[in-house]
């Protein structure tokens, strides 16, 4: 959801911000040329130019990232076959108890993640974990515990901990960003029947039109 919001933000707002920063830098540069002795004006022109260059770089990075995104999810035949075979074995609906269901749910989540990424190696790793668990259950069946040996369980726990730490780092980075604050504000506005990004785009268009009157047409939408 945040990823989709980010794409829409750059489509509606980000591109206009790049244009606005470039236009403001052009106007500040022209003013500095008219007032060569005003140090404050020249400092402002430098700041505007740096901001415009930074905005342009960010816009280019996003454009490249968007171009690299796959047009559609098209897993290979091998990935499809492996995922179907694995899902039939590990699906949580086939659990015998709650512990088994929790383990199957974790494996199914990892399998889904690998499938969406088209990661055949990831699916094979999930299959290997499943097989280890099954072998452990058979080895301990006479003891009637029905639990995989300690080394297997420890490995599973460590894998889960590593994944949770990675998710926690991703969330901390996300929640501390200005873009996430805007995402939350946009959700609140949507509950009121407003489209916050569209409103921001409209205001930027108004500002661009006003500034366009102060600069030659060739400098607009450069």
PDB file of N, CA and C in Angstrom, residues 76-171:
ATOM      1  N   UNK A  76       7.913 -18.269 -13.755  1.00  0.00           N
ATOM      2  CA  UNK A  76       8.283 -19.292 -14.722  1.00  0.00           C
ATOM      3  C   UNK A  76       7.491 -20.575 -14.462  1.00  0.00           C
ATOM      4  N   UNK A  77       7.527 -21.454 -15.461  1.00  0.00           N
ATOM      5  CA  UNK A  77       6.812 -22.726 -15.326  1.00  0.00           C
ATOM      6  C   UNK A  77       7.368 -23.522 -14.150  1.00  0.00           C
ATOM      7  N   UNK A  78       8.690 -23.514 -14.002  1.00  0.00           N
ATOM      8  CA  UNK A  78       9.308 -24.247 -12.903  1.00  0.00           C
ATOM      9  C   UNK A  78       8.891 -23.718 -11.545  1.00  0.00           C
ATOM     10  N   UNK A  79       8.833 -22.388 -11.410  1.00  0.00           N
ATOM     11  CA  UNK A  79       8.427 -21.776 -10.150  1.00  0.00           C
ATOM     12  C   UNK A  79       6.973 -22.113  -9.844  1.00  0.00           C
ATOM     13  N   UNK A  80       6.119 -22.059 -10.861  1.00  0.00           N
ATOM     14  CA  UNK A  80       4.707 -22.409 -10.664  1.00  0.00           C
ATOM     15  C   UNK A  80       4.554 -23.843 -10.182  1.00  0.00           C
ATOM     16  N   UNK A  81       5.244 -24.763 -10.854  1.00  0.00           N
ATOM     17  CA  UNK A  81       5.125 -26.180 -10.509  1.00  0.00           C
ATOM     18  C   UNK A  81       5.633 -26.451  -9.100  1.00  0.00           C
ATOM     19  N   UNK A  82       6.799 -25.875  -8.772  1.00  0.00           N
ATOM     20  CA  UNK A  82       7.366 -26.083  -7.444  1.00  0.00           C
ATOM     21  C   UNK A  82       6.467 -25.505  -6.365  1.00  0.00           C
ATOM     22  N   UNK A  83       5.900 -24.334  -6.625  1.00  0.00           N
ATOM     23  CA  UNK A  83       5.025 -23.712  -5.625  1.00  0.00           C
ATOM     24  C   UNK A  83       3.773 -24.550  -5.397  1.00  0.00           C
ATOM     25  N   UNK A  84       3.173 -25.058  -6.471  1.00  0.00           N
ATOM     26  CA  UNK A  84       1.969 -25.885  -6.311  1.00  0.00           C
ATOM     27  C   UNK A  84       2.273 -27.147  -5.511  1.00  0.00           C
ATOM     28  N   UNK A  85       3.378 -27.800  -5.838  1.00  0.00           N
ATOM     29  CA  UNK A  85       3.744 -29.025  -5.128  1.00  0.00           C
ATOM     30  C   UNK A  85       4.006 -28.748  -3.656  1.00  0.00           C
ATOM     31  N   UNK A  86       4.697 -27.643  -3.389  1.00  0.00           N
ATOM     32  CA  UNK A  86       5.029 -27.291  -2.011  1.00  0.00           C
ATOM     33  C   UNK A  86       3.780 -26.902  -1.233  1.00  0.00           C
ATOM     34  N   UNK A  87       2.900 -26.120  -1.854  1.00  0.00           N
ATOM     35  CA  UNK A  87       1.686 -25.661  -1.175  1.00  0.00           C
ATOM     36  C   UNK A  87       0.795 -26.837  -0.779  1.00  0.00           C
ATOM     37  N   UNK A  88       0.733 -27.855  -1.624  1.00  0.00           N
ATOM     38  CA  UNK A  88      -0.082 -29.029  -1.311  1.00  0.00           C
ATOM     39  C   UNK A  88       0.419 -29.735  -0.056  1.00  0.00           C
ATOM     40  N   UNK A  89       1.716 -29.682   0.180  1.00  0.00           N
ATOM     41  CA  UNK A  89       2.299 -30.363   1.340  1.00  0.00           C
ATOM     42  C   UNK A  89       2.183 -29.543   2.619  1.00  0.00           C
ATOM     43  N   UNK A  90       2.447 -28.248   2.511  1.00  0.00           N
ATOM     44  CA  UNK A  90       2.632 -27.453   3.730  1.00  0.00           C
ATOM     45  C   UNK A  90       1.428 -26.601   4.090  1.00  0.00           C
ATOM     46  N   UNK A  91       0.365 -26.641   3.322  1.00  0.00           N
ATOM     47  CA  UNK A  91      -0.761 -25.728   3.585  1.00  0.00           C
ATOM     48  C   UNK A  91      -1.260 -25.867   5.024  1.00  0.00           C
ATOM     49  N   UNK A  92      -1.490 -24.760   5.717  1.00  0.00           N
ATOM     50  CA  UNK A  92      -1.931 -24.810   7.120  1.00  0.00           C
ATOM     51  C   UNK A  92      -3.227 -25.588   7.338  1.00  0.00           C
ATOM     52  N   UNK A  93      -4.068 -25.700   6.339  1.00  0.00           N
ATOM     53  CA  UNK A  93      -5.313 -26.458   6.510  1.00  0.00           C
ATOM     54  C   UNK A  93      -5.067 -27.934   6.766  1.00  0.00           C
ATOM     55  N   UNK A  94      -3.873 -28.412   6.511  1.00  0.00           N
ATOM     56  CA  UNK A  94      -3.546 -29.822   6.721  1.00  0.00           C
ATOM     57  C   UNK A  94      -2.870 -30.047   8.064  1.00  0.00           C
ATOM     58  N   UNK A  95      -2.866 -29.027   8.922  1.00  0.00           N
ATOM     59  CA  UNK A  95      -2.205 -29.137  10.224  1.00  0.00           C
ATOM     60  C   UNK A  95      -2.938 -30.118  11.135  1.00  0.00           C
ATOM     61  N   UNK A  96      -2.180 -30.765  12.018  1.00  0.00           N
ATOM     62  CA  UNK A  96      -2.760 -31.735  12.958  1.00  0.00           C
ATOM     63  C   UNK A  96      -2.975 -31.104  14.329  1.00  0.00           C
ATOM     64  N   UNK A  97      -2.290 -29.995  14.620  1.00  0.00           N
ATOM     65  CA  UNK A  97      -2.481 -29.293  15.886  1.00  0.00           C
ATOM     66  C   UNK A  97      -2.054 -27.840  15.702  1.00  0.00           C
ATOM     67  N   UNK A  98      -2.160 -27.056  16.766  1.00  0.00           N
ATOM     68  CA  UNK A  98      -1.850 -25.634  16.657  1.00  0.00           C
ATOM     69  C   UNK A  98      -0.374 -25.370  16.393  1.00  0.00           C
ATOM     70  N   UNK A  99       0.503 -26.171  17.024  1.00  0.00           N
ATOM     71  CA  UNK A  99       1.931 -25.994  16.783  1.00  0.00           C
ATOM     72  C   UNK A  99       2.258 -26.282  15.317  1.00  0.00           C
ATOM     73  N   UNK A 100       1.666 -27.338  14.800  1.00  0.00           N
ATOM     74  CA  UNK A 100       1.880 -27.694  13.404  1.00  0.00           C
ATOM     75  C   UNK A 100       1.329 -26.603  12.482  1.00  0.00           C
ATOM     76  N   UNK A 101       0.170 -26.039  12.848  1.00  0.00           N
ATOM     77  CA  UNK A 101      -0.420 -24.984  12.034  1.00  0.00           C
ATOM     78  C   UNK A 101       0.476 -23.738  12.007  1.00  0.00           C
ATOM     79  N   UNK A 102       1.042 -23.396  13.173  1.00  0.00           N
ATOM     80  CA  UNK A 102       1.917 -22.216  13.234  1.00  0.00           C
ATOM     81  C   UNK A 102       3.148 -22.418  12.349  1.00  0.00           C
ATOM     82  N   UNK A 103       3.714 -23.624  12.402  1.00  0.00           N
ATOM     83  CA  UNK A 103       4.891 -23.914  11.587  1.00  0.00           C
ATOM     84  C   UNK A 103       4.548 -23.889  10.095  1.00  0.00           C
ATOM     85  N   UNK A 104       3.431 -24.497   9.737  1.00  0.00           N
ATOM     86  CA  UNK A 104       2.996 -24.503   8.340  1.00  0.00           C
ATOM     87  C   UNK A 104       2.686 -23.078   7.852  1.00  0.00           C
ATOM     88  N   UNK A 105       2.082 -22.269   8.725  1.00  0.00           N
ATOM     89  CA  UNK A 105       1.751 -20.899   8.336  1.00  0.00           C
ATOM     90  C   UNK A 105       3.014 -20.105   8.038  1.00  0.00           C
ATOM     91  N   UNK A 106       4.033 -20.288   8.878  1.00  0.00           N
ATOM     92  CA  UNK A 106       5.305 -19.600   8.641  1.00  0.00           C
ATOM     93  C   UNK A 106       5.914 -20.039   7.306  1.00  0.00           C
ATOM     94  N   UNK A 107       5.943 -21.339   7.063  1.00  0.00           N
ATOM     95  CA  UNK A 107       6.503 -21.830   5.812  1.00  0.00           C
ATOM     96  C   UNK A 107       5.700 -21.342   4.610  1.00  0.00           C
ATOM     97  N   UNK A 108       4.372 -21.316   4.753  1.00  0.00           N
ATOM     98  CA  UNK A 108       3.526 -20.885   3.647  1.00  0.00           C
ATOM     99  C   UNK A 108       3.769 -19.409   3.338  1.00  0.00           C
ATOM    100  N   UNK A 109       3.979 -18.613   4.381  1.00  0.00           N
ATOM    101  CA  UNK A 109       4.258 -17.197   4.184  1.00  0.00           C
ATOM    102  C   UNK A 109       5.562 -17.011   3.421  1.00  0.00           C
ATOM    103  N   UNK A 110       6.591 -17.776   3.802  1.00  0.00           N
ATOM    104  CA  UNK A 110       7.873 -17.683   3.111  1.00  0.00           C
ATOM    105  C   UNK A 110       7.757 -18.174   1.672  1.00  0.00           C
ATOM    106  N   UNK A 111       6.967 -19.225   1.464  1.00  0.00           N
ATOM    107  CA  UNK A 111       6.764 -19.744   0.107  1.00  0.00           C
ATOM    108  C   UNK A 111       6.050 -18.716  -0.766  1.00  0.00           C
ATOM    109  N   UNK A 112       5.048 -18.057  -0.218  1.00  0.00           N
ATOM    110  CA  UNK A 112       4.329 -17.021  -0.970  1.00  0.00           C
ATOM    111  C   UNK A 112       5.258 -15.864  -1.336  1.00  0.00           C
ATOM    112  N   UNK A 113       6.101 -15.480  -0.385  1.00  0.00           N
ATOM    113  CA  UNK A 113       7.036 -14.385  -0.636  1.00  0.00           C
ATOM    114  C   UNK A 113       8.007 -14.753  -1.767  1.00  0.00           C
ATOM    115  N   UNK A 114       8.548 -15.976  -1.710  1.00  0.00           N
ATOM    116  CA  UNK A 114       9.471 -16.425  -2.754  1.00  0.00           C
ATOM    117  C   UNK A 114       8.762 -16.538  -4.097  1.00  0.00           C
ATOM    118  N   UNK A 115       7.514 -16.994  -4.074  1.00  0.00           N
ATOM    119  CA  UNK A 115       6.755 -17.154  -5.333  1.00  0.00           C
ATOM    120  C   UNK A 115       6.509 -15.808  -5.997  1.00  0.00           C
ATOM    121  N   UNK A 116       6.118 -14.814  -5.201  1.00  0.00           N
ATOM    122  CA  UNK A 116       5.867 -13.485  -5.765  1.00  0.00           C
ATOM    123  C   UNK A 116       7.132 -12.871  -6.359  1.00  0.00           C
ATOM    124  N   UNK A 117       8.282 -13.245  -5.766  1.00  0.00           N
ATOM    125  CA  UNK A 117       9.554 -12.727  -6.266  1.00  0.00           C
ATOM    126  C   UNK A 117      10.112 -13.582  -7.400  1.00  0.00           C
ATOM    127  N   UNK A 118       9.413 -14.681  -7.733  1.00  0.00           N
ATOM    128  CA  UNK A 118       9.916 -15.578  -8.765  1.00  0.00           C
ATOM    129  C   UNK A 118      11.204 -16.261  -8.343  1.00  0.00           C
ATOM    130  N   UNK A 119      11.364 -16.474  -7.032  1.00  0.00           N
ATOM    131  CA  UNK A 119      12.607 -16.990  -6.465  1.00  0.00           C
ATOM    132  C   UNK A 119      12.520 -18.507  -6.300  1.00  0.00           C
ATOM    133  N   UNK A 120      12.997 -19.246  -7.284  1.00  0.00           N
ATOM    134  CA  UNK A 120      12.930 -20.708  -7.216  1.00  0.00           C
ATOM    135  C   UNK A 120      13.836 -21.246  -6.115  1.00  0.00           C
ATOM    136  N   UNK A 121      14.987 -20.616  -5.927  1.00  0.00           N
ATOM    137  CA  UNK A 121      15.892 -21.050  -4.859  1.00  0.00           C
ATOM    138  C   UNK A 121      15.237 -20.889  -3.494  1.00  0.00           C
ATOM    139  N   UNK A 122      14.516 -19.782  -3.304  1.00  0.00           N
ATOM    140  CA  UNK A 122      13.808 -19.570  -2.044  1.00  0.00           C
ATOM    141  C   UNK A 122      12.771 -20.641  -1.791  1.00  0.00           C
ATOM    142  N   UNK A 123      12.048 -21.039  -2.833  1.00  0.00           N
ATOM    143  CA  UNK A 123      11.063 -22.112  -2.696  1.00  0.00           C
ATOM    144  C   UNK A 123      11.738 -23.425  -2.334  1.00  0.00           C
ATOM    145  N   UNK A 124      12.887 -23.685  -2.921  1.00  0.00           N
ATOM    146  CA  UNK A 124      13.614 -24.914  -2.611  1.00  0.00           C
ATOM    147  C   UNK A 124      14.091 -24.924  -1.163  1.00  0.00           C
ATOM    148  N   UNK A 125      14.472 -23.749  -0.656  1.00  0.00           N
ATOM    149  CA  UNK A 125      14.886 -23.657   0.745  1.00  0.00           C
ATOM    150  C   UNK A 125      13.710 -23.938   1.679  1.00  0.00           C
ATOM    151  N   UNK A 126      12.523 -23.429   1.333  1.00  0.00           N
ATOM    152  CA  UNK A 126      11.335 -23.716   2.134  1.00  0.00           C
ATOM    153  C   UNK A 126      11.035 -25.213   2.100  1.00  0.00           C
ATOM    154  N   UNK A 127      11.166 -25.824   0.926  1.00  0.00           N
ATOM    155  CA  UNK A 127      10.930 -27.266   0.805  1.00  0.00           C
ATOM    156  C   UNK A 127      11.915 -28.052   1.658  1.00  0.00           C
ATOM    157  N   UNK A 128      13.175 -27.589   1.699  1.00  0.00           N
ATOM    158  CA  UNK A 128      14.181 -28.263   2.507  1.00  0.00           C
ATOM    159  C   UNK A 128      13.855 -28.149   3.994  1.00  0.00           C
ATOM    160  N   UNK A 129      13.421 -26.974   4.431  1.00  0.00           N
ATOM    161  CA  UNK A 129      13.021 -26.808   5.826  1.00  0.00           C
ATOM    162  C   UNK A 129      11.853 -27.720   6.182  1.00  0.00           C
ATOM    163  N   UNK A 130      10.888 -27.798   5.261  1.00  0.00           N
ATOM    164  CA  UNK A 130       9.744 -28.674   5.482  1.00  0.00           C
ATOM    165  C   UNK A 130      10.197 -30.127   5.629  1.00  0.00           C
ATOM    166  N   UNK A 131      11.092 -30.562   4.748  1.00  0.00           N
ATOM    167  CA  UNK A 131      11.549 -31.942   4.794  1.00  0.00           C
ATOM    168  C   UNK A 131      12.319 -32.229   6.076  1.00  0.00           C
ATOM    169  N   UNK A 132      13.133 -31.259   6.516  1.00  0.00           N
ATOM    170  CA  UNK A 132      13.858 -31.435   7.772  1.00  0.00           C
ATOM    171  C   UNK A 132      12.893 -31.621   8.941  1.00  0.00           C
ATOM    172  N   UNK A 133      11.844 -30.817   8.936  1.00  0.00           N
ATOM    173  CA  UNK A 133      10.849 -30.938   9.992  1.00  0.00           C
ATOM    174  C   UNK A 133      10.147 -32.283   9.972  1.00  0.00           C
ATOM    175  N   UNK A 134       9.830 -32.756   8.768  1.00  0.00           N
ATOM    176  CA  UNK A 134       9.174 -34.061   8.649  1.00  0.00           C
ATOM    177  C   UNK A 134      10.100 -35.177   9.093  1.00  0.00           C
ATOM    178  N   UNK A 135      11.385 -35.104   8.703  1.00  0.00           N
ATOM    179  CA  UNK A 135      12.341 -36.121   9.127  1.00  0.00           C
ATOM    180  C   UNK A 135      12.495 -36.117  10.637  1.00  0.00           C
ATOM    181  N   UNK A 136      12.491 -34.926  11.226  1.00  0.00           N
ATOM    182  CA  UNK A 136      12.612 -34.838  12.671  1.00  0.00           C
ATOM    183  C   UNK A 136      11.419 -35.440  13.378  1.00  0.00           C
ATOM    184  N   UNK A 137      10.243 -35.238  12.818  1.00  0.00           N
ATOM    185  CA  UNK A 137       9.043 -35.822  13.422  1.00  0.00           C
ATOM    186  C   UNK A 137       9.087 -37.346  13.375  1.00  0.00           C
ATOM    187  N   UNK A 138       9.566 -37.871  12.244  1.00  0.00           N
ATOM    188  CA  UNK A 138       9.645 -39.332  12.145  1.00  0.00           C
ATOM    189  C   UNK A 138      10.668 -39.902  13.115  1.00  0.00           C
ATOM    190  N   UNK A 139      11.802 -39.174  13.283  1.00  0.00           N
ATOM    191  CA  UNK A 139      12.849 -39.647  14.184  1.00  0.00           C
ATOM    192  C   UNK A 139      12.397 -39.669  15.631  1.00  0.00           C
ATOM    193  N   UNK A 140      11.452 -38.809  15.986  1.00  0.00           N
ATOM    194  CA  UNK A 140      11.020 -38.710  17.387  1.00  0.00           C
ATOM    195  C   UNK A 140       9.636 -39.299  17.603  1.00  0.00           C
ATOM    196  N   UNK A 141       9.088 -39.945  16.580  1.00  0.00           N
ATOM    197  CA  UNK A 141       7.712 -40.452  16.696  1.00  0.00           C
ATOM    198  C   UNK A 141       7.588 -41.510  17.790  1.00  0.00           C
ATOM    199  N   UNK A 142       8.635 -42.305  17.980  1.00  0.00           N
ATOM    200  CA  UNK A 142       8.551 -43.341  19.018  1.00  0.00           C
ATOM    201  C   UNK A 142       8.561 -42.723  20.406  1.00  0.00           C
ATOM    202  N   UNK A 143       9.149 -41.563  20.515  1.00  0.00           N
ATOM    203  CA  UNK A 143       9.122 -40.871  21.798  1.00  0.00           C
ATOM    204  C   UNK A 143       7.840 -40.104  22.002  1.00  0.00           C
ATOM    205  N   UNK A 144       6.970 -40.078  20.976  1.00  0.00           N
ATOM    206  CA  UNK A 144       5.621 -39.474  21.002  1.00  0.00           C
ATOM    207  C   UNK A 144       5.622 -37.978  21.288  1.00  0.00           C
ATOM    208  N   UNK A 145       6.766 -37.320  21.086  1.00  0.00           N
ATOM    209  CA  UNK A 145       6.753 -35.871  21.282  1.00  0.00           C
ATOM    210  C   UNK A 145       6.235 -35.164  20.045  1.00  0.00           C
ATOM    211  N   UNK A 146       6.493 -35.730  18.862  1.00  0.00           N
ATOM    212  CA  UNK A 146       6.017 -35.119  17.627  1.00  0.00           C
ATOM    213  C   UNK A 146       6.690 -33.799  17.309  1.00  0.00           C
ATOM    214  N   UNK A 147       7.865 -33.546  17.918  1.00  0.00           N
ATOM    215  CA  UNK A 147       8.557 -32.278  17.715  1.00  0.00           C
ATOM    216  C   UNK A 147       9.900 -32.541  17.045  1.00  0.00           C
ATOM    217  N   UNK A 148      10.297 -31.696  16.138  1.00  0.00           N
ATOM    218  CA  UNK A 148      11.554 -31.856  15.438  1.00  0.00           C
ATOM    219  C   UNK A 148      12.720 -31.741  16.411  1.00  0.00           C
ATOM    220  N   UNK A 149      13.867 -32.367  16.100  1.00  0.00           N
ATOM    221  CA  UNK A 149      15.033 -32.310  16.994  1.00  0.00           C
ATOM    222  C   UNK A 149      15.457 -30.878  17.276  1.00  0.00           C
ATOM    223  N   UNK A 150      16.165 -30.701  18.372  1.00  0.00           N
ATOM    224  CA  UNK A 150      16.574 -29.367  18.797  1.00  0.00           C
ATOM    225  C   UNK A 150      17.338 -28.603  17.731  1.00  0.00           C
ATOM    226  N   UNK A 151      18.329 -29.216  17.015  1.00  0.00           N
ATOM    227  CA  UNK A 151      19.049 -28.434  15.997  1.00  0.00           C
ATOM    228  C   UNK A 151      18.134 -27.854  14.935  1.00  0.00           C
ATOM    229  N   UNK A 152      17.148 -28.632  14.487  1.00  0.00           N
ATOM    230  CA  UNK A 152      16.227 -28.139  13.474  1.00  0.00           C
ATOM    231  C   UNK A 152      15.380 -26.994  14.009  1.00  0.00           C
ATOM    232  N   UNK A 153      14.873 -27.155  15.225  1.00  0.00           N
ATOM    233  CA  UNK A 153      14.059 -26.101  15.824  1.00  0.00           C
ATOM    234  C   UNK A 153      14.872 -24.829  16.025  1.00  0.00           C
ATOM    235  N   UNK A 154      16.111 -24.977  16.483  1.00  0.00           N
ATOM    236  CA  UNK A 154      16.948 -23.806  16.690  1.00  0.00           C
ATOM    237  C   UNK A 154      17.205 -23.082  15.373  1.00  0.00           C
ATOM    238  N   UNK A 155      17.426 -23.851  14.312  1.00  0.00           N
ATOM    239  CA  UNK A 155      17.666 -23.240  13.016  1.00  0.00           C
ATOM    240  C   UNK A 155      16.418 -22.496  12.529  1.00  0.00           C
ATOM    241  N   UNK A 156      15.270 -23.101  12.769  1.00  0.00           N
ATOM    242  CA  UNK A 156      14.020 -22.458  12.376  1.00  0.00           C
ATOM    243  C   UNK A 156      13.803 -21.173  13.163  1.00  0.00           C
ATOM    244  N   UNK A 157      14.084 -21.215  14.453  1.00  0.00           N
ATOM    245  CA  UNK A 157      13.918 -20.030  15.296  1.00  0.00           C
ATOM    246  C   UNK A 157      14.871 -18.923  14.856  1.00  0.00           C
ATOM    247  N   UNK A 158      16.125 -19.288  14.573  1.00  0.00           N
ATOM    248  CA  UNK A 158      17.100 -18.289  14.132  1.00  0.00           C
ATOM    249  C   UNK A 158      16.683 -17.654  12.806  1.00  0.00           C
ATOM    250  N   UNK A 159      16.158 -18.470  11.892  1.00  0.00           N
ATOM    251  CA  UNK A 159      15.684 -17.925  10.612  1.00  0.00           C
ATOM    252  C   UNK A 159      14.549 -16.927  10.833  1.00  0.00           C
ATOM    253  N   UNK A 160      13.629 -17.279  11.744  1.00  0.00           N
ATOM    254  CA  UNK A 160      12.506 -16.386  12.030  1.00  0.00           C
ATOM    255  C   UNK A 160      12.991 -15.099  12.684  1.00  0.00           C
ATOM    256  N   UNK A 161      13.933 -15.220  13.606  1.00  0.00           N
ATOM    257  CA  UNK A 161      14.454 -14.028  14.278  1.00  0.00           C
ATOM    258  C   UNK A 161      15.145 -13.102  13.281  1.00  0.00           C
ATOM    259  N   UNK A 162      15.933 -13.679  12.378  1.00  0.00           N
ATOM    260  CA  UNK A 162      16.620 -12.865  11.384  1.00  0.00           C
ATOM    261  C   UNK A 162      15.615 -12.133  10.500  1.00  0.00           C
ATOM    262  N   UNK A 163      14.549 -12.843  10.113  1.00  0.00           N
ATOM    263  CA  UNK A 163      13.534 -12.215   9.273  1.00  0.00           C
ATOM    264  C   UNK A 163      12.816 -11.097  10.034  1.00  0.00           C
ATOM    265  N   UNK A 164      12.492 -11.333  11.303  1.00  0.00           N
ATOM    266  CA  UNK A 164      11.806 -10.313  12.102  1.00  0.00           C
ATOM    267  C   UNK A 164      12.686  -9.079  12.301  1.00  0.00           C
ATOM    268  N   UNK A 165      13.987  -9.281  12.509  1.00  0.00           N
ATOM    269  CA  UNK A 165      14.890  -8.138  12.662  1.00  0.00           C
ATOM    270  C   UNK A 165      14.951  -7.319  11.374  1.00  0.00           C
ATOM    271  N   UNK A 166      14.973  -8.011  10.236  1.00  0.00           N
ATOM    272  CA  UNK A 166      14.998  -7.296   8.955  1.00  0.00           C
ATOM    273  C   UNK A 166      13.723  -6.491   8.767  1.00  0.00           C
ATOM    274  N   UNK A 167      12.586  -7.082   9.117  1.00  0.00           N
ATOM    275  CA  UNK A 167      11.306  -6.379   9.002  1.00  0.00           C
ATOM    276  C   UNK A 167      11.277  -5.174   9.943  1.00  0.00           C
ATOM    277  N   UNK A 168      11.794  -5.364  11.167  1.00  0.00           N
ATOM    278  CA  UNK A 168      11.800  -4.265  12.133  1.00  0.00           C
ATOM    279  C   UNK A 168      12.630  -3.088  11.624  1.00  0.00           C
ATOM    280  N   UNK A 169      13.786  -3.380  11.019  1.00  0.00           N
ATOM    281  CA  UNK A 169      14.619  -2.302  10.475  1.00  0.00           C
ATOM    282  C   UNK A 169      13.903  -1.582   9.336  1.00  0.00           C
ATOM    283  N   UNK A 170      13.237  -2.350   8.488  1.00  0.00           N
ATOM    284  CA  UNK A 170      12.497  -1.744   7.381  1.00  0.00           C
ATOM    285  C   UNK A 170      11.388  -0.837   7.903  1.00  0.00           C
ATOM    286  N   UNK A 171      10.672  -1.303   8.933  1.00  0.00           N
ATOM    287  CA  UNK A 171       9.573  -0.509   9.491  1.00  0.00           C
ATOM    288  C   UNK A 171      10.079   0.753  10.166  1.00  0.00           C
TER     289      UNK A 171
END
